[in-house]
Amino acid sequence: MENINVYSPECSPENISSPPPPPPVKSTKSKKSTDMFLQKCNSIASKATRDSWDRMFDEAHGADVLIHTDDNGLIYAHSNVIGMASDVIRGMMKNDKRKPHRKSISILGVPHDAVRVFIRFLYSSCYEKQDMEDFAIHLLVLSHVYVVPHLKRVCESHFENTLLNKENVIDVFQLALLCDAPRLALLCHRMILNSFEEVSTSEGWRAMKQSHPSLQKELLRSVSYELNSLKQRSRKQKETQTYTQLYDAMEAFVHICRDGCREIGPTKIENPHVSCGFQACNGLEKLLKHMAGCKLRSIPGGCSRCKRMWQLLELHSRICVDSEQCRVPLCGDFKERMKKQSRKDEKRWKLLVKNVLSTKRIGGSPYFLQAIDVTL
């Protein structure tokens, strides 16, 4: 009698033959009408056909195979049906050297009811919803060991849509790796990373720590890598936001000093509540007005708001195309001051200018340098 434990090493993917390829589909001239006719026929006959196959399995009339399960369970089946559904089972029946009137095989390592649901699926491709909820993990293993790909897809779909949770995700992840289910393994891996604090306290995690410590270490490395990636992305987003704000401030500088806006510049807006289209204008006008009347800027230590304005003015001078035509205050003075700065300060400013220009891809502004012209 052929005896296979579905959780044994002999049931690895390397020891299981691949299913035969599906037969080619013949094309017809009236393909559209033929497909509609077949679809209509299938919709009428499908339920009746499935019911007939289920009845054949339940009544076991003419069954010629005995399937032994755990706890001395027995399931009767038809060799032609289950042999056509699974090449592995067909090979097991051929290896029964005693050749009695009834073939005899064993499917061990999973509950008897799970094997019964599995064999029923080989007949009619049907299952009860409750059976899938109770035995999805076992059915995934059986579908892999006995090479029933359509059952594997059904199990994967149920895990993806309803059955996968933080309590069973570790067990399902390990089985997905063993059963060559990459999509399911990826979904499990994502859930583990997104809910690591809860998953790491589950019974499945503790069991994996004892039985597969190397897998646990791999998951911990994945979690650490993901956290570092999140921090890097967050830092990059904040940097990009800062550079974008600086670029907006540079445009607003030119707008205020060249065109005027509200209370500052050559031309003032009659209605100060009307938006000019530059979001940074309001803040810059306040800084310029503060700097004009600040009494602390000449004191050692100075004023933090004035220091910020000096830095913005220097940044503008470094990206300005023509200081002679520019109306922003002190633009030319800062360009002269650049020549006396240390190499360290110069390198730091060039890096800032490069990031600001690259962030907004400035190229159409006639009063700013091209991004490609800024090098370290």
mmCIF file of N, CA, C and O in Angstrom, residues 255-327:
data_model
loop_
_atom_site.group_PDB
_atom_site.id
_atom_site.type_symbol
_atom_site.label_atom_id
_atom_site.label_comp_id
_atom_site.label_asym_id
_atom_site.label_seq_id
_atom_site.Cartn_x
_atom_site.Cartn_y
_atom_site.Cartn_z
ATOM 1 N N HIS A 255 9.515 88.406 -7.692
ATOM 2 C CA HIS A 255 8.188 88.990 -7.930
ATOM 3 C C HIS A 255 7.998 90.274 -7.104
ATOM 4 O O HIS A 255 7.544 91.296 -7.619
ATOM 5 N N ILE A 256 8.346 90.224 -5.833
ATOM 6 C CA ILE A 256 8.147 91.377 -4.949
ATOM 7 C C ILE A 256 9.010 92.558 -5.390
ATOM 8 O O ILE A 256 8.543 93.705 -5.498
ATOM 9 N N CYS A 257 10.279 92.278 -5.647
ATOM 10 C CA CYS A 257 11.218 93.358 -5.948
ATOM 11 C C CYS A 257 11.087 93.876 -7.384
ATOM 12 O O CYS A 257 11.423 95.031 -7.665
ATOM 13 N N ARG A 258 10.611 93.053 -8.301
ATOM 14 C CA ARG A 258 10.481 93.480 -9.695
ATOM 15 C C ARG A 258 9.102 94.063 -9.983
ATOM 16 O O ARG A 258 8.962 95.118 -10.604
ATOM 17 N N ASP A 259 8.051 93.375 -9.522
ATOM 18 C CA ASP A 259 6.686 93.776 -9.854
ATOM 19 C C ASP A 259 5.982 94.508 -8.711
ATOM 20 O O ASP A 259 5.083 95.303 -8.928
ATOM 21 N N GLY A 260 6.358 94.151 -7.483
ATOM 22 C CA GLY A 260 5.676 94.720 -6.328
ATOM 23 C C GLY A 260 4.510 93.847 -5.909
ATOM 24 O O GLY A 260 3.874 93.175 -6.721
ATOM 25 N N CYS A 261 4.216 93.858 -4.616
ATOM 26 C CA CYS A 261 3.122 93.033 -4.104
ATOM 27 C C CYS A 261 2.668 93.608 -2.765
ATOM 28 O O CYS A 261 3.493 93.821 -1.863
ATOM 29 N N ARG A 262 1.410 93.890 -2.656
ATOM 30 C CA ARG A 262 0.811 94.427 -1.424
ATOM 31 C C ARG A 262 1.514 95.725 -1.001
ATOM 32 O O ARG A 262 1.374 96.750 -1.660
ATOM 33 N N GLU A 263 2.316 95.666 0.092
ATOM 34 C CA GLU A 263 2.872 96.888 0.664
ATOM 35 C C GLU A 263 4.339 97.116 0.313
ATOM 36 O O GLU A 263 4.939 98.088 0.768
ATOM 37 N N ILE A 264 4.939 96.200 -0.453
ATOM 38 C CA ILE A 264 6.366 96.310 -0.766
ATOM 39 C C ILE A 264 6.548 96.197 -2.272
ATOM 40 O O ILE A 264 5.884 95.400 -2.934
ATOM 41 N N GLY A 265 7.507 96.941 -2.807
ATOM 42 C CA GLY A 265 7.842 96.856 -4.210
ATOM 43 C C GLY A 265 7.441 98.097 -4.978
ATOM 44 O O GLY A 265 6.792 99.010 -4.452
ATOM 45 N N PRO A 266 7.804 98.155 -6.257
ATOM 46 C CA PRO A 266 7.514 99.334 -7.072
ATOM 47 C C PRO A 266 6.033 99.567 -7.311
ATOM 48 O O PRO A 266 5.597 100.693 -7.449
ATOM 49 N N THR A 267 5.244 98.509 -7.371
ATOM 50 C CA THR A 267 3.804 98.632 -7.595
ATOM 51 C C THR A 267 3.080 97.868 -6.519
ATOM 52 O O THR A 267 3.333 96.673 -6.319
ATOM 53 N N LYS A 268 2.187 98.513 -5.830
ATOM 54 C CA LYS A 268 1.459 97.875 -4.734
ATOM 55 C C LYS A 268 0.066 97.453 -5.188
ATOM 56 O O LYS A 268 -0.571 98.124 -5.997
ATOM 57 N N ILE A 269 -0.411 96.356 -4.639
ATOM 58 C CA ILE A 269 -1.757 95.872 -4.937
ATOM 59 C C ILE A 269 -2.757 96.719 -4.170
ATOM 60 O O ILE A 269 -2.606 96.949 -2.969
ATOM 61 N N GLU A 270 -3.776 97.189 -4.859
ATOM 62 C CA GLU A 270 -4.768 98.040 -4.217
ATOM 63 C C GLU A 270 -5.504 97.302 -3.106
ATOM 64 O O GLU A 270 -5.757 97.844 -2.032
ATOM 65 N N ASN A 271 -5.875 96.061 -3.378
ATOM 66 C CA ASN A 271 -6.570 95.255 -2.368
ATOM 67 C C ASN A 271 -5.574 94.259 -1.786
ATOM 68 O O ASN A 271 -5.212 93.278 -2.434
ATOM 69 N N PRO A 272 -5.084 94.468 -0.562
ATOM 70 C CA PRO A 272 -4.047 93.576 0.001
ATOM 71 C C PRO A 272 -4.527 92.160 0.276
ATOM 72 O O PRO A 272 -3.722 91.277 0.533
ATOM 73 N N HIS A 273 -5.831 91.945 0.218
ATOM 74 C CA HIS A 273 -6.366 90.611 0.490
ATOM 75 C C HIS A 273 -6.417 89.737 -0.764
ATOM 76 O O HIS A 273 -6.719 88.558 -0.682
ATOM 77 N N VAL A 274 -6.177 90.332 -1.925
ATOM 78 C CA VAL A 274 -6.194 89.575 -3.173
ATOM 79 C C VAL A 274 -4.920 88.749 -3.283
ATOM 80 O O VAL A 274 -3.810 89.277 -3.072
ATOM 81 N N SER A 275 -5.052 87.488 -3.655
ATOM 82 C CA SER A 275 -3.883 86.619 -3.788
ATOM 83 C C SER A 275 -3.119 86.965 -5.052
ATOM 84 O O SER A 275 -3.700 87.189 -6.112
ATOM 85 N N CYS A 276 -1.780 87.002 -4.934
ATOM 86 C CA CYS A 276 -0.943 87.319 -6.089
ATOM 87 C C CYS A 276 -0.488 86.077 -6.830
ATOM 88 O O CYS A 276 0.141 86.171 -7.877
ATOM 89 N N GLY A 277 -0.727 84.908 -6.282
ATOM 90 C CA GLY A 277 -0.310 83.666 -6.920
ATOM 91 C C GLY A 277 0.982 83.099 -6.382
ATOM 92 O O GLY A 277 1.358 81.981 -6.733
ATOM 93 N N PHE A 278 1.688 83.841 -5.533
ATOM 94 C CA PHE A 278 2.929 83.365 -4.924
ATOM 95 C C PHE A 278 2.676 83.116 -3.439
ATOM 96 O O PHE A 278 2.464 84.072 -2.673
ATOM 97 N N GLN A 279 2.715 81.853 -3.033
ATOM 98 C CA GLN A 279 2.370 81.510 -1.659
ATOM 99 C C GLN A 279 3.369 82.073 -0.645
ATOM 100 O O GLN A 279 3.017 82.321 0.506
ATOM 101 N N ALA A 280 4.613 82.262 -1.067
ATOM 102 C CA ALA A 280 5.644 82.712 -0.127
ATOM 103 C C ALA A 280 5.661 84.220 0.074
ATOM 104 O O ALA A 280 6.399 84.729 0.922
ATOM 105 N N CYS A 281 4.847 84.947 -0.688
ATOM 106 C CA CYS A 281 4.907 86.407 -0.633
ATOM 107 C C CYS A 281 4.595 86.953 0.749
ATOM 108 O O CYS A 281 5.296 87.840 1.252
ATOM 109 N N ASN A 282 3.554 86.480 1.355
ATOM 110 C CA ASN A 282 3.118 87.020 2.640
ATOM 111 C C ASN A 282 4.228 86.903 3.691
ATOM 112 O O ASN A 282 4.550 87.870 4.393
ATOM 113 N N GLY A 283 4.838 85.712 3.802
ATOM 114 C CA GLY A 283 5.901 85.514 4.776
ATOM 115 C C GLY A 283 7.128 86.348 4.475
ATOM 116 O O GLY A 283 7.762 86.909 5.391
ATOM 117 N N LEU A 284 7.483 86.459 3.193
ATOM 118 C CA LEU A 284 8.665 87.252 2.826
ATOM 119 C C LEU A 284 8.454 88.738 3.097
ATOM 120 O O LEU A 284 9.374 89.435 3.545
ATOM 121 N N GLU A 285 7.266 89.233 2.822
ATOM 122 C CA GLU A 285 6.990 90.640 3.092
ATOM 123 C C GLU A 285 7.124 90.946 4.584
ATOM 124 O O GLU A 285 7.666 91.990 4.974
ATOM 125 N N LYS A 286 6.658 90.020 5.401
ATOM 126 C CA LYS A 286 6.784 90.225 6.852
ATOM 127 C C LYS A 286 8.249 90.228 7.275
ATOM 128 O O LYS A 286 8.668 91.040 8.110
ATOM 129 N N LEU A 287 9.051 89.328 6.692
ATOM 130 C CA LEU A 287 10.475 89.289 7.025
ATOM 131 C C LEU A 287 11.194 90.559 6.575
ATOM 132 O O LEU A 287 12.040 91.116 7.294
ATOM 133 N N LEU A 288 10.863 91.037 5.372
ATOM 134 C CA LEU A 288 11.503 92.254 4.856
ATOM 135 C C LEU A 288 11.138 93.468 5.705
ATOM 136 O O LEU A 288 12.003 94.302 6.025
ATOM 137 N N LYS A 289 9.880 93.570 6.089
ATOM 138 C CA LYS A 289 9.448 94.686 6.927
ATOM 139 C C LYS A 289 10.106 94.602 8.315
ATOM 140 O O LYS A 289 10.529 95.619 8.879
ATOM 141 N N HIS A 290 10.217 93.372 8.839
ATOM 142 C CA HIS A 290 10.867 93.211 10.140
ATOM 143 C C HIS A 290 12.339 93.604 10.063
ATOM 144 O O HIS A 290 12.864 94.310 10.940
ATOM 145 N N MET A 291 13.005 93.152 8.994
ATOM 146 C CA MET A 291 14.432 93.424 8.858
ATOM 147 C C MET A 291 14.700 94.912 8.721
ATOM 148 O O MET A 291 15.714 95.440 9.239
ATOM 149 N N ALA A 292 13.795 95.626 8.050
ATOM 150 C CA ALA A 292 13.987 97.064 7.846
ATOM 151 C C ALA A 292 13.952 97.834 9.162
ATOM 152 O O ALA A 292 14.652 98.853 9.318
ATOM 153 N N GLY A 293 13.180 97.377 10.130
ATOM 154 C CA GLY A 293 13.076 98.104 11.382
ATOM 155 C C GLY A 293 13.674 97.407 12.579
ATOM 156 O O GLY A 293 13.502 97.867 13.717
ATOM 157 N N CYS A 294 14.367 96.270 12.371
ATOM 158 C CA CYS A 294 14.905 95.494 13.490
ATOM 159 C C CYS A 294 16.125 96.208 14.087
ATOM 160 O O CYS A 294 17.037 96.627 13.360
ATOM 161 N N LYS A 295 16.159 96.319 15.413
ATOM 162 C CA LYS A 295 17.261 96.966 16.119
ATOM 163 C C LYS A 295 18.271 95.960 16.686
ATOM 164 O O LYS A 295 19.285 96.355 17.251
ATOM 165 N N LEU A 296 17.969 94.677 16.521
ATOM 166 C CA LEU A 296 18.855 93.656 17.088
ATOM 167 C C LEU A 296 19.849 93.088 16.083
ATOM 168 O O LEU A 296 20.759 92.361 16.455
ATOM 169 N N ARG A 297 19.667 93.401 14.803
ATOM 170 C CA ARG A 297 20.510 92.760 13.783
ATOM 171 C C ARG A 297 21.974 93.170 13.885
ATOM 172 O O ARG A 297 22.864 92.452 13.435
ATOM 173 N N SER A 298 22.245 94.355 14.468
ATOM 174 C CA SER A 298 23.632 94.803 14.606
ATOM 175 C C SER A 298 24.258 94.390 15.926
ATOM 176 O O SER A 298 25.455 94.616 16.150
ATOM 177 N N ILE A 299 23.479 93.791 16.814
ATOM 178 C CA ILE A 299 23.990 93.347 18.109
ATOM 179 C C ILE A 299 24.630 91.975 17.948
ATOM 180 O O ILE A 299 24.129 91.131 17.193
ATOM 181 N N PRO A 300 25.745 91.687 18.645
ATOM 182 C CA PRO A 300 26.358 90.343 18.561
ATOM 183 C C PRO A 300 25.338 89.265 18.902
ATOM 184 O O PRO A 300 24.630 89.359 19.896
ATOM 185 N N GLY A 301 25.293 88.246 18.085
ATOM 186 C CA GLY A 301 24.274 87.204 18.241
ATOM 187 C C GLY A 301 23.099 87.458 17.327
ATOM 188 O O GLY A 301 22.515 86.530 16.783
ATOM 189 N N GLY A 302 22.785 88.762 17.134
ATOM 190 C CA GLY A 302 21.802 89.184 16.160
ATOM 191 C C GLY A 302 20.402 88.660 16.396
ATOM 192 O O GLY A 302 20.055 88.179 17.464
ATOM 193 N N CYS A 303 19.593 88.782 15.365
ATOM 194 C CA CYS A 303 18.181 88.369 15.376
ATOM 195 C C CYS A 303 18.036 87.156 14.473
ATOM 196 O O CYS A 303 18.521 87.143 13.337
ATOM 197 N N SER A 304 17.365 86.141 14.959
ATOM 198 C CA SER A 304 17.221 84.900 14.186
ATOM 199 C C SER A 304 16.423 85.129 12.906
ATOM 200 O O SER A 304 16.715 84.530 11.857
ATOM 201 N N ARG A 305 15.420 85.993 12.949
ATOM 202 C CA ARG A 305 14.621 86.268 11.751
ATOM 203 C C ARG A 305 15.449 87.019 10.709
ATOM 204 O O ARG A 305 15.340 86.751 9.500
ATOM 205 N N CYS A 306 16.269 87.933 11.177
ATOM 206 C CA CYS A 306 17.130 88.652 10.241
ATOM 207 C C CYS A 306 18.188 87.726 9.625
ATOM 208 O O CYS A 306 18.522 87.839 8.434
ATOM 209 N N LYS A 307 18.728 86.814 10.434
ATOM 210 C CA LYS A 307 19.700 85.837 9.905
ATOM 211 C C LYS A 307 19.080 84.993 8.809
ATOM 212 O O LYS A 307 19.714 84.703 7.788
ATOM 213 N N ARG A 308 17.836 84.623 9.038
ATOM 214 C CA ARG A 308 17.144 83.822 8.026
ATOM 215 C C ARG A 308 16.997 84.623 6.735
ATOM 216 O O ARG A 308 17.195 84.091 5.640
ATOM 217 N N MET A 309 16.677 85.921 6.842
ATOM 218 C CA MET A 309 16.536 86.745 5.648
ATOM 219 C C MET A 309 17.875 86.904 4.927
ATOM 220 O O MET A 309 17.939 86.843 3.686
ATOM 221 N N TRP A 310 18.965 87.067 5.675
ATOM 222 C CA TRP A 310 20.280 87.167 5.045
ATOM 223 C C TRP A 310 20.606 85.891 4.266
ATOM 224 O O TRP A 310 21.172 85.945 3.166
ATOM 225 N N GLN A 311 20.258 84.744 4.841
ATOM 226 C CA GLN A 311 20.520 83.475 4.151
ATOM 227 C C GLN A 311 19.697 83.364 2.872
ATOM 228 O O GLN A 311 20.200 82.885 1.838
ATOM 229 N N LEU A 312 18.448 83.811 2.913
ATOM 230 C CA LEU A 312 17.611 83.769 1.712
ATOM 231 C C LEU A 312 18.148 84.715 0.643
ATOM 232 O O LEU A 312 18.146 84.384 -0.554
ATOM 233 N N LEU A 313 18.621 85.878 1.061
ATOM 234 C CA LEU A 313 19.195 86.821 0.097
ATOM 235 C C LEU A 313 20.463 86.253 -0.549
ATOM 236 O O LEU A 313 20.689 86.407 -1.752
ATOM 237 N N GLU A 314 21.284 85.589 0.260
ATOM 238 C CA GLU A 314 22.504 84.998 -0.307
ATOM 239 C C GLU A 314 22.164 83.847 -1.249
ATOM 240 O O GLU A 314 22.794 83.694 -2.309
ATOM 241 N N LEU A 315 21.171 83.052 -0.885
ATOM 242 C CA LEU A 315 20.764 81.964 -1.775
ATOM 243 C C LEU A 315 20.272 82.520 -3.100
ATOM 244 O O LEU A 315 20.604 81.987 -4.168
ATOM 245 N N HIS A 316 19.493 83.594 -3.044
ATOM 246 C CA HIS A 316 19.026 84.196 -4.296
ATOM 247 C C HIS A 316 20.202 84.634 -5.163
ATOM 248 O O HIS A 316 20.223 84.398 -6.380
ATOM 249 N N SER A 317 21.186 85.283 -4.554
ATOM 250 C CA SER A 317 22.316 85.782 -5.344
ATOM 251 C C SER A 317 23.076 84.658 -6.023
ATOM 252 O O SER A 317 23.661 84.855 -7.092
ATOM 253 N N ARG A 318 23.058 83.484 -5.427
ATOM 254 C CA ARG A 318 23.811 82.352 -5.979
ATOM 255 C C ARG A 318 23.096 81.704 -7.156
ATOM 256 O O ARG A 318 23.720 80.980 -7.925
ATOM 257 N N ILE A 319 21.787 81.908 -7.283
ATOM 258 C CA ILE A 319 21.073 81.318 -8.419
ATOM 259 C C ILE A 319 20.611 82.383 -9.410
ATOM 260 O O ILE A 319 20.011 82.055 -10.430
ATOM 261 N N CYS A 320 20.917 83.663 -9.105
ATOM 262 C CA CYS A 320 20.487 84.752 -9.985
ATOM 263 C C CYS A 320 21.358 84.797 -11.243
ATOM 264 O O CYS A 320 22.580 84.667 -11.173
ATOM 265 N N VAL A 321 20.737 85.008 -12.384
ATOM 266 C CA VAL A 321 21.463 85.032 -13.649
ATOM 267 C C VAL A 321 22.244 86.333 -13.832
ATOM 268 O O VAL A 321 23.422 86.338 -14.209
ATOM 269 N N ASP A 322 21.608 87.470 -13.544
ATOM 270 C CA ASP A 322 22.225 88.774 -13.851
ATOM 271 C C ASP A 322 21.996 89.715 -12.671
ATOM 272 O O ASP A 322 20.909 90.269 -12.488
ATOM 273 N N SER A 323 23.031 89.903 -11.860
ATOM 274 C CA SER A 323 22.907 90.766 -10.692
ATOM 275 C C SER A 323 22.761 92.233 -11.062
ATOM 276 O O SER A 323 22.172 93.026 -10.315
ATOM 277 N N GLU A 324 23.291 92.624 -12.227
ATOM 278 C CA GLU A 324 23.209 94.025 -12.625
ATOM 279 C C GLU A 324 21.783 94.435 -12.940
ATOM 280 O O GLU A 324 21.377 95.580 -12.697
ATOM 281 N N GLN A 325 21.019 93.527 -13.521
ATOM 282 C CA GLN A 325 19.632 93.826 -13.857
ATOM 283 C C GLN A 325 18.663 93.447 -12.724
ATOM 284 O O GLN A 325 17.497 93.852 -12.747
ATOM 285 N N CYS A 326 19.138 92.697 -11.749
ATOM 286 C CA CYS A 326 18.268 92.185 -10.681
ATOM 287 C C CYS A 326 17.920 93.313 -9.708
ATOM 288 O O CYS A 326 18.752 94.151 -9.367
ATOM 289 N N ARG A 327 16.693 93.307 -9.230
ATOM 290 C CA ARG A 327 16.210 94.336 -8.313
ATOM 291 C C ARG A 327 16.137 93.839 -6.864
ATOM 292 O O ARG A 327 15.701 94.570 -5.984
#
